mmCIF file of C-alpha atoms in Angstrom:
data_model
loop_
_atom_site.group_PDB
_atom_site.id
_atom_site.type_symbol
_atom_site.label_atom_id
_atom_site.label_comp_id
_atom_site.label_asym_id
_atom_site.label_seq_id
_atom_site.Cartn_x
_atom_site.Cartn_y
_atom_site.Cartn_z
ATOM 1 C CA UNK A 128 -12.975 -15.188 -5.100
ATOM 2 C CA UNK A 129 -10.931 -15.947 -8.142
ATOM 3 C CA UNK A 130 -9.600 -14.406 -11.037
ATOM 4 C CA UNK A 131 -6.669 -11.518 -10.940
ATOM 5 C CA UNK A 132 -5.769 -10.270 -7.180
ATOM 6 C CA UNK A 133 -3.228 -7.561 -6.471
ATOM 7 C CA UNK A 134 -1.968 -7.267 -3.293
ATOM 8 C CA UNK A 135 -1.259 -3.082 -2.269
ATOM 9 C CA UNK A 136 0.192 -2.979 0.954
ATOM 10 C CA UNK A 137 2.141 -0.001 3.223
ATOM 11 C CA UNK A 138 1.337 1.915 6.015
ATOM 12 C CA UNK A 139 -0.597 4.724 4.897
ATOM 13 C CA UNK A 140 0.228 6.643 7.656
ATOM 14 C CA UNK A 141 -1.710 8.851 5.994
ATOM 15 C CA UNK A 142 -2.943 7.830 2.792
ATOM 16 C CA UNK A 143 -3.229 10.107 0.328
ATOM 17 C CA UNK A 144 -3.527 10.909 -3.519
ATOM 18 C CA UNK A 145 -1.164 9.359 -4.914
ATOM 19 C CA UNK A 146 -1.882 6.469 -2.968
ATOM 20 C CA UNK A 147 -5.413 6.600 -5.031
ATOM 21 C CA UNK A 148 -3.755 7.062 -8.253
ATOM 22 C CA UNK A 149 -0.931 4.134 -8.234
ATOM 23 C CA UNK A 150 -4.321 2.181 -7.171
ATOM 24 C CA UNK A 151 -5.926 2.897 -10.111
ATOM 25 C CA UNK A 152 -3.154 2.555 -12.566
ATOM 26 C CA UNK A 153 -1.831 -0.888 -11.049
ATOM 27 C CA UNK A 154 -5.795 -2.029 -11.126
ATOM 28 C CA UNK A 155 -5.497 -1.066 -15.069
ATOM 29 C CA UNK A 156 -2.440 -2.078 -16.035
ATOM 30 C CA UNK A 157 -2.588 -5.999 -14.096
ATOM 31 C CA UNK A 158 -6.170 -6.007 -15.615
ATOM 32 C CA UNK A 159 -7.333 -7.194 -11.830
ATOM 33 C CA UNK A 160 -10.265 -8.187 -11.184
ATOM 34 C CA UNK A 161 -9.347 -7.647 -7.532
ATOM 35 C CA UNK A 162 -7.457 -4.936 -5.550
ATOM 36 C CA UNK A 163 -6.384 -5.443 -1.768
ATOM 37 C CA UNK A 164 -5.118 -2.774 -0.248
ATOM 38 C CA UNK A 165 -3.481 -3.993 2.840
ATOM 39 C CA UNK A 166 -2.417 -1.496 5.848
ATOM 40 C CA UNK A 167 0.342 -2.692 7.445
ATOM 41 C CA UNK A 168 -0.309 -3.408 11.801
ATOM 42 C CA UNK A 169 3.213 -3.489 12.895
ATOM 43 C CA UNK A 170 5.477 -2.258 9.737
ATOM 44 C CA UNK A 171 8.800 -4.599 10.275
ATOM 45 C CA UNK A 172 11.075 -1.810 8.582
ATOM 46 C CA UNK A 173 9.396 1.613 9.773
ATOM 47 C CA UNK A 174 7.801 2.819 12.400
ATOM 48 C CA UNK A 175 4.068 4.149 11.894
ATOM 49 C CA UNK A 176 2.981 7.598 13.385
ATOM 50 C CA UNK A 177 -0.503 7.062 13.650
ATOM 51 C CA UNK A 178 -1.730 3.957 15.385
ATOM 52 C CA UNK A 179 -2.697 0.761 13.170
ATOM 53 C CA UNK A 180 -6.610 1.545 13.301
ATOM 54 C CA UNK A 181 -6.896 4.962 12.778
ATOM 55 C CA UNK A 182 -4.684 4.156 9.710
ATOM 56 C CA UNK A 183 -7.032 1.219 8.701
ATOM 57 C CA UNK A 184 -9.948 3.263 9.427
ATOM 58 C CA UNK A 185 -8.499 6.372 6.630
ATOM 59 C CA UNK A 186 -7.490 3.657 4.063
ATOM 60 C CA UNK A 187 -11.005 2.110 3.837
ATOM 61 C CA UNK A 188 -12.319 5.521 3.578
ATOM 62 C CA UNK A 189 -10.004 7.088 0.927
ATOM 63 C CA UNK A 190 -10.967 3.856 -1.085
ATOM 64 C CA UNK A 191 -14.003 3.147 -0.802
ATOM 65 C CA UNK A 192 -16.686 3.376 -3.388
ATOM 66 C CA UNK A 193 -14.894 1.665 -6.163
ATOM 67 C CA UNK A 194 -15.443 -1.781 -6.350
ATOM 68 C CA UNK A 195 -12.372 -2.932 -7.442
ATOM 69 C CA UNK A 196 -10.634 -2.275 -4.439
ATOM 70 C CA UNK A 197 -11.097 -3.811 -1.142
ATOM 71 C CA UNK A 198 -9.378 -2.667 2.066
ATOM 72 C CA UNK A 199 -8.208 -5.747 4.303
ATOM 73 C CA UNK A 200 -7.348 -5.478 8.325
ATOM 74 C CA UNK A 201 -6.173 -8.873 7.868
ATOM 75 C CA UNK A 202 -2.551 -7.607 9.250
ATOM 76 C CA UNK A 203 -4.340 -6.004 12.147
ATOM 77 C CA UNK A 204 -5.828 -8.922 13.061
ATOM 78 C CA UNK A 205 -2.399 -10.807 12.980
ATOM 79 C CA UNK A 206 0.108 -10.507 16.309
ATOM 80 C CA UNK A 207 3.333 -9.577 15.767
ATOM 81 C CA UNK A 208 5.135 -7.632 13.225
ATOM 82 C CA UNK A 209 3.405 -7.286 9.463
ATOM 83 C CA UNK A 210 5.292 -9.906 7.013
ATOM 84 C CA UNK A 211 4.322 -9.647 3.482
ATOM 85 C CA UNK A 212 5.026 -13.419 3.091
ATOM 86 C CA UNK A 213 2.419 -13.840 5.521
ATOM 87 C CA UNK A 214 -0.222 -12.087 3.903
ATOM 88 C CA UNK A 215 0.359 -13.783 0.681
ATOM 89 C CA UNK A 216 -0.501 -17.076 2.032
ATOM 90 C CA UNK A 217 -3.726 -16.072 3.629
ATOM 91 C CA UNK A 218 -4.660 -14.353 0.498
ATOM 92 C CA UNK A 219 -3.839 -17.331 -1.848
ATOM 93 C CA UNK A 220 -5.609 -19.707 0.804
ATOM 94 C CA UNK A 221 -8.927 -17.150 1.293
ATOM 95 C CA UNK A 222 -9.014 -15.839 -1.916
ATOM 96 C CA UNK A 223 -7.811 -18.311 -4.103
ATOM 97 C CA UNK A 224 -6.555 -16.396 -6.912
ATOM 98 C CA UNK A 225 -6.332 -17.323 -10.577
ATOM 99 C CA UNK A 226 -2.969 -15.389 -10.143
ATOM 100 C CA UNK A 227 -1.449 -13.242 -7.246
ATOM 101 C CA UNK A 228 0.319 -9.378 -7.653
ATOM 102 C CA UNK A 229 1.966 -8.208 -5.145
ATOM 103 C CA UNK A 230 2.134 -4.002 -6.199
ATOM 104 C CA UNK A 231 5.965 -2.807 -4.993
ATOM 105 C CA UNK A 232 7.807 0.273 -5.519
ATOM 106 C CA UNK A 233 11.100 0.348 -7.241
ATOM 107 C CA UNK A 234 12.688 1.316 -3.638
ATOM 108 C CA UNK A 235 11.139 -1.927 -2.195
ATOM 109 C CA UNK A 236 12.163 -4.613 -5.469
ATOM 110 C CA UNK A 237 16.061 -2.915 -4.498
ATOM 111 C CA UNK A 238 15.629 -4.129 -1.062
ATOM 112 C CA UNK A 239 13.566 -7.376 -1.501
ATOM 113 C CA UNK A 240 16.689 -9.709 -0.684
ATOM 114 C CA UNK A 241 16.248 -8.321 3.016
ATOM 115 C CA UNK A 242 12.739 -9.233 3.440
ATOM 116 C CA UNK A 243 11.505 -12.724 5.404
ATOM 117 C CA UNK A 244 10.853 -15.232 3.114
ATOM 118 C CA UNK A 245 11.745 -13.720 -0.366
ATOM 119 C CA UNK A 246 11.986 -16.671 -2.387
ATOM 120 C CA UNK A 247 8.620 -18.235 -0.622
ATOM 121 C CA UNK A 248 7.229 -14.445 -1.847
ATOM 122 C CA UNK A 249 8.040 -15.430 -5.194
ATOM 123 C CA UNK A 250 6.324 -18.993 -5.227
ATOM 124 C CA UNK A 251 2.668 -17.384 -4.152
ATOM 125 C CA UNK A 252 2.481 -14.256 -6.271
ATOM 126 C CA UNK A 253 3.876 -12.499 -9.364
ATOM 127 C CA UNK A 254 6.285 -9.010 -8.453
ATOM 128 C CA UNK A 255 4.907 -5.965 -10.251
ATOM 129 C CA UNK A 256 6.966 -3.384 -10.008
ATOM 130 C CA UNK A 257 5.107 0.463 -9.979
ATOM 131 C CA UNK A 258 7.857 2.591 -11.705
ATOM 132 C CA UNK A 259 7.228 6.281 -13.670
ATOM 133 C CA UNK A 260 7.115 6.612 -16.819
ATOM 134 C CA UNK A 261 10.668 6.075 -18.162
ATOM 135 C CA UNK A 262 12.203 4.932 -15.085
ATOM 136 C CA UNK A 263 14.354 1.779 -15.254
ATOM 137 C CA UNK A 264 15.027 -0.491 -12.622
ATOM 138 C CA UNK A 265 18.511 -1.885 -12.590
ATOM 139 C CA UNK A 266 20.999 -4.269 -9.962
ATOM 140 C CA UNK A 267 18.266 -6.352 -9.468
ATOM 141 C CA UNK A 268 17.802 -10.550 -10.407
ATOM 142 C CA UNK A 269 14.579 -10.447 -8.856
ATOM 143 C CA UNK A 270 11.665 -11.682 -11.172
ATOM 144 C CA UNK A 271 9.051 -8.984 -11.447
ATOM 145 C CA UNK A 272 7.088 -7.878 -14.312
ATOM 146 C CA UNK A 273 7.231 -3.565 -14.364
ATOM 147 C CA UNK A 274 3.826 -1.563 -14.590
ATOM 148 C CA UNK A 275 3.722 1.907 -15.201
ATOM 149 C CA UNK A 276 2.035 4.134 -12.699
ATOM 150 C CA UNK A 277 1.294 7.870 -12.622
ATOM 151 C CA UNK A 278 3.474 8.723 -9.804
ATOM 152 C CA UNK A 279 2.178 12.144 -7.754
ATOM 153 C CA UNK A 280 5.451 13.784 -6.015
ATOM 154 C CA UNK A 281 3.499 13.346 -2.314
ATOM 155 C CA UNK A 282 4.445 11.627 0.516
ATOM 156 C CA UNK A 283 3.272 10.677 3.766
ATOM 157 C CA UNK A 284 6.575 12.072 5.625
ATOM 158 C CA UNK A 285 5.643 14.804 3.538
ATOM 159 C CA UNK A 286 1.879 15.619 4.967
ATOM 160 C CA UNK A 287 3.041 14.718 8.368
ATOM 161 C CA UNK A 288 5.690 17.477 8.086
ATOM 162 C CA UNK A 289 2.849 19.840 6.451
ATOM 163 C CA UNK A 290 0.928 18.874 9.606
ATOM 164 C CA UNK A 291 3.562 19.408 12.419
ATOM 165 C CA UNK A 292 4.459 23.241 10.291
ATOM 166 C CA UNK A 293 0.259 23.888 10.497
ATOM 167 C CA UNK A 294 0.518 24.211 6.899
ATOM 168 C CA UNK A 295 -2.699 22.751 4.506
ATOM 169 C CA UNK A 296 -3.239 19.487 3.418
ATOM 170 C CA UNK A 297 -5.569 20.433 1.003
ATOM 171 C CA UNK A 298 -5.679 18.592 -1.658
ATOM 172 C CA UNK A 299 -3.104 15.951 -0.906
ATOM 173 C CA UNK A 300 -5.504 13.724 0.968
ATOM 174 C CA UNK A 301 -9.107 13.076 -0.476
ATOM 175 C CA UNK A 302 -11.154 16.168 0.978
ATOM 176 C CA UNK A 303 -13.476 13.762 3.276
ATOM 177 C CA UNK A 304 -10.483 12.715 5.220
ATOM 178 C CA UNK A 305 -8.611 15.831 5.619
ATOM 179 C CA UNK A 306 -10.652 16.867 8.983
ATOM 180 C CA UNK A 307 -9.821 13.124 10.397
ATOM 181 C CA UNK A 308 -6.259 13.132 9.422
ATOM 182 C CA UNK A 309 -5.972 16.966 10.931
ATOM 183 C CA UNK A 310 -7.932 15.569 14.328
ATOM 184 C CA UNK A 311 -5.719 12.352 14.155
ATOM 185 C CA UNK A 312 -2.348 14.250 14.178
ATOM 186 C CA UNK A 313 -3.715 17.094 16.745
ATOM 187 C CA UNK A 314 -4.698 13.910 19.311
ATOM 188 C CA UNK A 315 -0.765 12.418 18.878
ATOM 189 C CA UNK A 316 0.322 15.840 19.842
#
């Protein structure tokens, strides 16, 4: 593989819409050729509800059928805890990109100086930074280039909470997975 590789990553825990929709904005707007969406194993900073595969499993189904995008378990196949720094390197050694994205959010560029390796981050891919339309990110030296993404008000704290009420996802997830993401939650219960 060469040419333009983005680099999506997060714990969809569950993914949903919106996780679709900053896909296909950060695809447009980074003109990739190339879109890895990466569930994180063993999230360093947050612990996951539902377990690593299951989350896997609903990420490679909410995505599939566009070409563009790939869903990786190469974090799942890693021990220990889910460093981004660590997935860049297998990506620029496997893939061997013309040029490397890694797709944050505005909330993760404020807190990049925490993460392992920032500076290494920096040397193997380029920072795009999602943000909504008019947004501006400020207090931040970080080098990152900012894309503009149709941000959906949904999270996955949010459907988890719609979940434990017994309220509908409808809609929030992509309507294939809603009856595995209901079964998922009902088994952690």
């Amino acid at each position: 593989m060469s040419g333009r590789v983005g680099i999506l990553g997060g714990t969809f825990d569950p993914p949903h819409v919106g996780h679709l929709v900053v896909a296909q904005d950060a695809i447009d707007a980074l003109e990739l050729d190339l879109l890895l969406v990466v569930p994180a194993a063993r999230p360093p900073h947050r612990e996951a509800v539902l377990d690593a595969a299951t989350r896997y499993d609903l990420a490679r189904q909410a995505f599939e059928g566009d070409p563009r995008i790939r869903v990786s378990d190469v974090e799942l196949e890693r021990s220990g805890p889910s460093w981004t720094v660590d997935t860049l390197e297998w990506a620029t050694r496997e893939l061997r990109p013309d040029a490397l994205f890694l797709i944050v959010g505005a909330d993760q560029l404020r807190a990049f100086g925490e993460w392992k390796e920032p500076e290494r981050i920096l040397r193997l891919a380029r920072l795009a930074v999602m943000t909504r339309p008019r947004e501006e990110v400020a207090g931040t030296d970080v080098p990152h280039e900012m894309i503009e993404v149709t941000r959906v008000d949904l999270s996955s704290t949010r459907i988890r909470s719609r979940l434990e009420q017994g309220r509908s996802i409808r809609y929030m997830v992509p309507e294939r997975l809603r009856p595995q993401v209901e079964r998922a939650w009902t088994a952690l219960r």
